Coordinates of C-alpha atoms and ligand atoms in Angstrom, one line a residue:
X935 CA -11.7 -40.1 56.7
X936 CA -8.5 -38.9 55.1
X937 CA -6.4 -35.8 54.8
X938 CA -2.9 -34.8 53.6
X939 CA -0.4 -32.1 54.5
X940 CA 3.0 -30.8 53.7
X941 CA 5.6 -30.0 56.2
X942 CA 8.1 -27.2 55.3
X943 CA 10.8 -25.7 57.4
X944 CA 13.8 -23.4 57.6
X945 CA 13.2 -21.5 54.4
X946 CA 15.4 -18.7 55.7
X947 CA 14.2 -16.1 53.2
X948 CA 16.9 -13.5 52.8
X949 CA 19.8 -15.7 53.8
X950 CA 22.8 -15.3 51.4
X951 CA 24.7 -18.2 50.0
X952 CA 28.2 -18.5 51.4
X953 CA 31.6 -20.1 50.9
X954 CA 31.9 -20.0 47.2
X955 CA 33.7 -16.7 46.5
X956 CA 35.6 -18.3 43.6
X957 CA 32.4 -18.1 41.5
X958 CA 31.7 -14.5 42.6
X959 CA 31.7 -13.2 39.0
X960 CA 29.9 -16.1 37.4
X961 CA 26.6 -14.9 35.9
X962 CA 24.7 -18.1 36.2
X963 CA 25.6 -18.6 39.8
X964 CA 24.7 -15.0 40.7
X965 CA 21.4 -15.3 39.0
X966 CA 20.6 -18.6 40.8
X967 CA 21.8 -17.3 44.1
X968 CA 19.3 -14.5 43.8
X969 CA 16.3 -16.6 42.7
X970 CA 16.7 -20.2 43.9
X971 CA 15.2 -19.9 47.4
X972 CA 12.1 -18.2 46.1
X973 CA 11.8 -20.7 43.4
X974 CA 12.2 -23.7 45.8
X975 CA 9.5 -22.1 48.0
X976 CA 7.1 -21.6 45.1
X977 CA 7.8 -25.2 43.9
X978 CA 6.7 -26.4 47.4
X979 CA 3.5 -24.2 47.2
X980 CA 2.7 -25.5 43.7
X981 CA 3.2 -29.0 44.9
X982 CA 0.8 -28.5 47.8
X983 CA -1.8 -27.1 45.4
X984 CA -1.4 -29.8 42.8
X985 CA -1.6 -32.5 45.6
X986 CA -4.7 -30.7 46.9
X987 CA -3.5 -31.0 50.5
X988 CA -5.6 -29.9 53.4
X989 CA -2.9 -28.2 55.4
X990 CA 0.6 -26.7 55.2
X991 CA 2.7 -26.6 58.3
X992 CA 5.7 -24.3 58.3
X993 CA 8.1 -25.2 61.2
X994 CA 10.0 -21.9 61.8
X995 CA 12.9 -19.9 60.6
X996 CA 10.9 -18.8 57.6
X997 CA 12.9 -15.5 57.6
X998 CA 16.6 -15.5 58.1
X999 CA 16.7 -12.3 60.0
X1000 CA 14.5 -10.5 62.5
X1001 CA 14.9 -7.5 60.2
X1002 CA 12.8 -8.8 57.3
X1003 CA 13.7 -7.3 54.0
X1004 CA 10.9 -6.2 51.7
X1005 CA 11.5 -8.8 49.0
X1006 CA 11.4 -11.6 51.5
X1007 CA 8.1 -10.3 53.0
X1008 CA 6.6 -10.1 49.5
X1009 CA 7.7 -13.7 48.7
X1010 CA 6.1 -15.1 51.9
X1011 CA 2.9 -13.0 51.6
X1012 CA 2.3 -14.1 48.0
X1013 CA 3.1 -17.7 48.8
X1014 CA 0.7 -17.8 51.7
X1015 CA -2.0 -16.1 49.6
X1016 CA -1.7 -18.7 46.9
X1017 CA -2.3 -21.4 49.5
X1018 CA -5.2 -19.7 51.1
X1019 CA -6.8 -19.1 47.7
X1020 CA -6.5 -22.8 47.1
X1021 CA -8.5 -23.5 50.2
X1022 CA -5.4 -24.8 52.2
X1023 CA -5.1 -24.0 55.9
X1024 CA -1.6 -22.7 56.8
X1025 CA -0.1 -22.9 60.2
X1026 CA 3.3 -21.1 60.5
X1027 CA 5.3 -21.1 63.8
X1028 CA 8.1 -18.7 64.4
X1029 CA 11.7 -20.0 65.2
X1030 CA 14.8 -18.4 66.6
X1031 CA 15.6 -16.5 63.4
X1032 CA 12.1 -15.1 63.0
X1033 CA 10.5 -14.9 66.4
X1034 CA 7.0 -13.6 66.9
X1035 CA 8.3 -10.2 67.9
X1036 CA 10.2 -9.7 64.6
X1037 CA 7.1 -10.1 62.4
X1038 CA 5.9 -6.8 60.9
X1039 CA 2.4 -6.4 62.2
X1040 CA 1.4 -4.1 59.3
X1041 CA 2.4 -6.7 56.7
X1042 CA 1.1 -9.8 58.5
X1043 CA -2.1 -8.5 59.9
X1044 CA -4.3 -11.6 59.4
X1045 CA -7.4 -11.7 61.5
X1046 CA -8.1 -14.6 63.9
X1047 CA -10.4 -16.4 61.4
X1048 CA -8.0 -16.3 58.5
X1049 CA -6.9 -19.5 56.8
X1050 CA -3.4 -18.3 57.5
X1051 CA -2.3 -18.6 61.1
X1052 CA 1.0 -17.2 62.3
X1053 CA 1.2 -18.8 65.7
X1054 CA 1.7 -16.0 68.3
X1055 CA 0.6 -13.3 65.9
X1056 CA -3.0 -13.9 65.2
X1057 CA -3.3 -16.7 67.7
X1058 CA -1.8 -17.3 71.2
X1059 CA 1.9 -18.3 71.1
X1060 CA 0.9 -21.9 72.1
X1061 CA -2.1 -23.1 70.1
X1062 CA -4.1 -26.3 70.4
X1063 CA -6.6 -26.5 67.6
X1064 CA -8.9 -29.0 65.9
X1065 CA -8.2 -29.5 62.2
X1066 CA -11.0 -30.0 59.6
X1067 CA -10.2 -31.4 56.1
X1068 CA -11.7 -29.9 52.9
X1069 CA -14.9 -32.1 53.4
X1070 CA -15.4 -30.4 56.7
X1071 CA -14.6 -33.5 58.7
X1072 CA -12.6 -33.2 61.9
X1073 CA -9.5 -35.1 61.2
X1074 CA -6.7 -34.1 63.6
X1075 CA -5.6 -32.0 66.4
X1076 CA -2.7 -29.6 66.1
X1077 CA -0.4 -28.6 68.9
X1078 CA 2.0 -25.8 68.0
X1079 CA 4.3 -23.3 69.7
X1080 CA 6.2 -20.2 68.5
X1081 CA 9.4 -18.6 69.7
X1082 CA 8.4 -15.2 71.1
X1083 CA 12.0 -14.1 71.3
X1084 CA 15.2 -15.2 69.6
X1085 CA 16.0 -17.5 72.4
X1086 CA 14.0 -20.1 74.3
X1087 CA 16.1 -21.7 77.1
X1088 CA 13.2 -23.6 78.7
X1089 CA 12.0 -27.0 77.5
X1090 CA 9.3 -26.2 74.9
X1091 CA 7.4 -29.3 75.9
X1092 CA 6.3 -27.7 79.1
X1093 CA 3.6 -26.0 76.9
X1094 CA 2.4 -29.1 75.2
X1095 CA -0.5 -31.2 76.3
X1096 CA -0.4 -35.0 76.1
X1097 CA -2.9 -37.1 74.1
X1098 CA -6.1 -37.7 75.9
X1099 CA -8.3 -38.9 73.0
X1100 CA -6.7 -41.8 71.2
X1101 CA -9.2 -41.6 68.3
X1102 CA -7.7 -38.4 67.0
X1103 CA -4.6 -37.9 64.9
X1104 CA -2.3 -35.6 66.8
X1105 CA 0.3 -33.4 65.2
X1106 CA 3.0 -31.4 67.0
X1107 CA 4.5 -28.4 65.3
X1108 CA 7.7 -27.3 66.9
X1109 CA 11.0 -25.5 66.3
X1110 CA 13.5 -27.1 68.6
X1111 CA 17.0 -28.4 69.2
X1112 CA 16.6 -32.2 69.6
X1113 CA 20.3 -32.9 69.7
X1114 CA 20.7 -30.5 72.5
X1115 CA 22.1 -30.8 75.9
X1116 CA 19.8 -29.0 78.3
X1117 CA 21.6 -25.7 78.0
X1118 CA 20.8 -24.9 74.3
X1119 CA 19.0 -21.6 73.8
X1120 CA 16.9 -23.1 71.0
X1121 CA 14.1 -24.9 72.8
X1122 CA 16.1 -28.0 74.0
X1123 CA 14.3 -31.3 74.4
X1124 CA 14.9 -34.9 73.5
X1125 CA 13.3 -37.5 71.3
X1126 CA 12.1 -39.7 74.2
X1127 CA 10.2 -36.7 75.6
X1128 CA 8.6 -36.1 72.2
X1129 CA 7.6 -39.8 72.1
X1130 CA 6.0 -39.6 75.5
X1131 CA 3.3 -37.3 74.2
X1132 CA 1.8 -40.0 72.0
X1133 CA 1.5 -37.8 68.9
X1134 CA 1.2 -39.3 65.5
X1135 CA 3.5 -36.9 63.8
X1136 CA 5.9 -34.2 65.0
X1137 CA 6.6 -31.6 62.3
X1138 CA 9.9 -30.1 63.5
X1139 CA 12.1 -27.3 62.4
X1140 CA 15.7 -26.0 63.1
X1141 CA 18.0 -28.7 61.8
X1142 CA 18.9 -28.1 58.1
X1143 CA 20.3 -31.5 57.2
X1144 CA 18.1 -33.9 59.0
X1145 CA 19.3 -37.4 60.0
X1146 CA 16.5 -38.7 62.2
X1147 CA 15.5 -42.3 61.5
X1148 CA 12.0 -42.0 62.9
X1149 CA 9.0 -41.7 60.5
X1150 CA 6.8 -39.9 62.9
X1151 CA 9.3 -37.4 64.3
X1152 CA 10.8 -35.5 61.4
X1153 CA 12.8 -32.4 60.6
X1154 CA 11.9 -31.2 57.1
X1155 CA 15.4 -29.6 56.7
X1156 CA 16.0 -26.4 54.9
X1157 CA 14.2 -26.1 51.6
X1158 CA 17.4 -24.9 49.8
X1159 CA 20.9 -25.6 51.0
X1160 CA 22.9 -22.4 51.3
X1161 CA 26.5 -23.6 51.7
X1162 CA 28.8 -26.5 51.1
X1163 CA 27.9 -28.1 54.5
X1164 CA 24.2 -28.3 53.4
X1165 CA 24.8 -31.2 51.0
X1166 CA 22.3 -33.5 49.4
X1167 CA 18.7 -33.1 48.4
X1168 CA 16.6 -30.4 50.2
X1169 CA 12.8 -30.1 50.1
X1170 CA 9.7 -30.9 52.1
X1171 CA 7.7 -33.8 53.5
X1172 CA 4.4 -34.9 52.1
X1173 CA 2.1 -36.9 54.4
X1174 CA -1.2 -38.6 53.7
X1175 CA -3.3 -40.0 56.5
X1176 CA -6.2 -42.4 56.2
X1177 CA -8.3 -43.4 59.2
X1178 CA -5.7 -42.0 61.6
X1179 CA -2.9 -44.0 60.0
X1180 CA -0.1 -42.5 57.9
X1181 CA -0.2 -44.1 54.5
X1182 CA 2.3 -41.9 52.7
X1183 CA 5.3 -40.2 54.3
X1184 CA 7.6 -38.9 51.6
X1185 CA 10.5 -36.6 51.2
X1186 CA 10.0 -34.5 48.1
X1187 CA 13.1 -32.5 46.8
X1188 CA 12.5 -28.8 45.9
X1189 CA 16.0 -27.4 45.7
X1190 CA 17.3 -25.6 42.6
X1191 CA 21.0 -25.5 43.6
X1192 CA 22.4 -28.7 45.1
X1193 CA 25.7 -29.1 47.0
X1194 CA 27.3 -32.5 47.0
X1195 CA 30.5 -34.1 48.3
X1196 CA 31.6 -37.0 46.2
X1197 CA 34.4 -39.5 46.9
X1198 CA 35.9 -41.0 43.8
X1199 CA 38.4 -43.9 44.0
X1200 CA 40.9 -43.7 41.1
X1201 CA 42.9 -46.7 42.2
X1202 CA 42.3 -48.7 39.0
X1203 CA 43.0 -46.0 36.5
X1204 CA 46.2 -46.4 34.7
X1205 CA 46.1 -43.3 32.4
X1206 CA 45.5 -39.8 33.7
X1207 CA 43.3 -38.9 30.8
X1208 CA 40.8 -41.6 31.9
X1209 CA 40.3 -39.8 35.2
X1210 CA 37.8 -37.4 33.6
X1211 CA 35.4 -40.1 32.4
X1212 CA 35.6 -42.0 35.7
X1213 CA 34.7 -38.8 37.5
X1214 CA 31.9 -38.1 35.1
X1215 CA 30.4 -41.6 35.5
X1216 CA 30.3 -41.2 39.3
X1217 CA 29.0 -37.6 39.1
X1218 CA 26.1 -38.6 36.8
X1219 CA 25.0 -41.3 39.2
X1220 CA 24.5 -38.5 41.8
X1221 CA 23.1 -35.8 39.6
X1222 CA 20.9 -37.7 37.1
X1223 CA 18.1 -38.4 39.6
X1224 CA 17.1 -34.7 40.0
X1225 CA 18.5 -33.3 36.8
X1226 CA 15.2 -31.8 35.8
X1227 CA 14.6 -30.1 39.1
X1228 CA 18.1 -28.8 40.0
X1229 CA 19.5 -26.1 37.7
X1230 CA 23.0 -26.3 39.3
X1231 CA 25.1 -28.8 41.1
X1232 CA 28.0 -27.5 43.1
X1233 CA 30.3 -30.4 43.8
X1234 CA 33.3 -31.0 46.0
X1235 CA 35.3 -33.9 44.8
X1236 CA 37.5 -36.1 47.0
X1237 CA 39.9 -38.2 45.0
X1238 CA 40.8 -41.3 46.9
X1239 CA 42.7 -44.6 46.5
X1240 CA 46.2 -45.5 45.4
X1241 CA 47.5 -43.8 42.3
X1242 CA 50.8 -44.1 40.4
X1243 CA 50.3 -40.6 39.0
X1244 CA 50.0 -38.8 42.4
X1245 CA 52.5 -36.1 41.3
X1246 CA 50.5 -35.2 38.3
X1247 CA 47.5 -34.3 40.4
X1248 CA 48.2 -30.6 40.4
X1249 CA 46.2 -27.3 39.9
X1250 CA 46.5 -27.4 36.2
X1251 CA 45.0 -30.9 36.2
X1252 CA 42.2 -29.8 38.5
X1253 CA 41.3 -26.7 36.5
X1254 CA 41.1 -28.7 33.2
X1255 CA 39.0 -31.4 34.8
X1256 CA 36.6 -28.8 36.3
X1257 CA 36.3 -26.9 33.0
X1258 CA 35.6 -30.0 31.0
X1259 CA 32.9 -31.2 33.5
X1260 CA 31.2 -27.8 33.3
X1261 CA 31.3 -27.7 29.5
X1262 CA 30.2 -31.3 29.1
X1263 CA 27.3 -30.9 31.5
X1264 CA 26.1 -27.7 29.6
X1265 CA 27.0 -25.6 32.7
X1266 CA 25.0 -27.6 35.0
X1267 CA 27.8 -29.1 37.1
X1268 CA 30.4 -26.9 38.7
X1269 CA 33.3 -28.3 40.6
X1270 CA 33.9 -26.1 43.6
X1271 CA 37.0 -27.9 44.9
X1272 CA 39.0 -31.0 44.2
X1273 CA 40.6 -32.5 47.2
X1274 CA 43.5 -35.0 46.8
X1275 CA 43.1 -37.7 49.3
X1276 CA 44.9 -40.3 47.2
X1277 CA 48.0 -42.2 48.3
X1278 CA 51.0 -42.5 45.9
X1279 CA 51.2 -46.1 44.6
X1280 CA 54.9 -46.8 44.8
X1281 CA 56.4 -50.2 44.2
X1282 CA 57.9 -51.4 47.5
X1283 CA 61.0 -52.5 45.7
X1284 CA 61.7 -49.0 44.5
X1285 CA 61.7 -47.8 48.1
X1286 CA 63.9 -50.7 49.2
X1287 CA 66.5 -49.9 46.5
X1288 CA 66.4 -46.1 47.0
X1289 CA 69.7 -44.9 48.2
X1290 CA 68.4 -41.6 49.4
X1291 CA 67.0 -40.7 52.8
X1292 CA 63.6 -42.1 52.1
X1293 CA 65.1 -45.5 51.2
X1294 CA 67.0 -45.5 54.5
X1295 CA 63.9 -44.6 56.5
X1296 CA 61.9 -47.3 54.8
X1297 CA 64.5 -50.0 55.1
X1298 CA 65.0 -49.2 58.8
X1299 CA 61.2 -49.2 59.4
X1300 CA 60.6 -52.6 57.8
X1301 CA 63.6 -54.2 59.4
X1302 CA 62.2 -57.3 61.2
X1303 CA 64.5 -57.1 64.2
X1304 CA 63.6 -53.5 64.8
X1305 CA 59.9 -54.1 64.4
X1306 CA 60.1 -57.1 66.8
X1307 CA 62.0 -54.9 69.3
X1308 CA 59.4 -52.1 69.1
X1309 CA 56.6 -54.6 69.3
X1310 CA 57.9 -56.4 72.4
X1311 CA 58.5 -53.1 74.2
X1312 CA 55.0 -51.9 73.4
X1313 CA 53.5 -55.2 74.5
X1314 CA 55.4 -55.0 77.8
X1315 CA 54.3 -51.4 78.4
X1316 CA 50.6 -52.2 77.9
X1317 CA 50.5 -55.7 79.3
X1318 CA 48.0 -54.8 82.1
X1319 CA 45.7 -53.2 79.6
X1320 CA 46.0 -56.2 77.2
X1321 CA 45.3 -58.7 80.0
X1322 CA 42.2 -56.7 81.0
X1323 CA 40.8 -57.3 77.4
X1324 CA 40.5 -61.0 78.1
X1325 CA 41.6 -62.0 74.5
X1326 CA 41.8 -65.7 73.6
X1327 CA 45.2 -66.6 72.4
X1328 CA 43.9 -66.9 68.9
X1329 CA 42.2 -63.5 68.9
X1330 CA 45.3 -61.9 70.4
X1331 CA 47.5 -63.4 67.7
X1332 CA 45.3 -62.1 64.9
X1333 CA 45.0 -58.7 66.6
X1334 CA 48.8 -58.5 66.8
X1335 CA 49.1 -59.7 63.2
X1336 CA 46.7 -57.0 62.2
X1337 CA 48.6 -54.2 63.9
X1338 CA 51.9 -55.3 62.4
X1339 CA 50.3 -55.5 58.9
X1340 CA 48.6 -52.0 59.4
X1341 CA 51.8 -50.4 60.5
X1342 CA 53.7 -51.9 57.6
X1343 CA 51.1 -50.4 55.2
X1344 CA 51.2 -47.1 56.9
X1345 CA 54.9 -47.0 56.7
X1346 CA 54.8 -47.8 53.0
X1347 CA 52.2 -45.0 52.5
X1348 CA 54.2 -42.5 54.4
X1349 CA 57.4 -43.3 52.7
X1350 CA 55.6 -43.2 49.3
X1351 CA 54.5 -39.6 50.1
X1352 CA 58.1 -38.7 51.1
X1353 CA 59.5 -40.4 48.0
X1354 CA 57.1 -38.5 45.7
X1355 CA 57.9 -35.1 47.2
X1356 CA 61.6 -35.8 47.1
X1357 CA 61.5 -36.7 43.4
X1358 CA 59.4 -33.6 42.7
X1359 CA 62.2 -31.4 44.2
X1360 CA 64.9 -33.1 42.0
Ligands
LIG1430 MN1 16.4 -22.4 64.0

């Protein structure tokens, strides 16, 4: 006996994109901001139909607001209809953004036997139900709960029943705050409590950028990132089960616009004009994989490492780089921000010989006698603490050596920044 399903969550229909006002007048961005969420959602539906899945589970926050706009209602209605027409059973729970009470009962007036179940609307708010695959075989039991109101302070697991029949595949469908301390208003519970129910898969909603390392307890994440914090691929999960065992458990990207933060070390570049190709090499490693799916990558670049042309990294440099990347990628990669986290690479001898204030600071700071004095004073001050660490003499020596080395490096870094900014003013 086999079946398959997809797990979608946090579609947030109607939620605007945020934090990118610098592109406010860009035609391509405006067009994609209007269309990408719908497109990602329809991608997911098409995927479910092509894969001929038996079920689709939607784990809450389908609408962004309890005042559903007409366009969002239409998008969801049409999507659900496509699934039902393809003989796919849909179970949708309501989250804190789209609680049961916010659903328009004229629009979503499915009867109790419909293939589309909005938990709490055409079913009770907690629903235990047997699931039958397309061959009519009983293959699983679903346990699902909706938010009635925008807040749920109680532990949602109070509603759920534990597994009594080990021969059935059990699925939990829940919108909850797993990282929560017990006072979260978004259905607080923890991962050990979930595990104690003995279910085979928990389809969760609420967290947009999932980081759980458990194959059987999963947030699907939002289907389309909406701001620079929602980086990386976004999509759905596709699960295939055979004889009560999960044999496929895959994340499938669906997003049209993708946000990324990329660190690029420019330490070994000796010519400023080579920075562009270095950045492009690194960018393409990240963007190539889903270049056919994503129509736009919005990238925040962090430049790191030691560089001897620190003072040349200015706004003009950033603007030229961003323009070239956009042009060279046929308007597919936009740089939203370049952050300079590099450290000026100044030869130590230049600092030593500098007769200005920076040179004085540096020469004082690296003076062995002064370092030894500061070190001894510090050692004396923290001797009880050091003793309580029970170092061997050898460990202690290497620890001390390490600290001295680190502080010397930090001192060089700091003085290099000072030296650069002083020479800029000259
Ligand atoms: Mn939520």
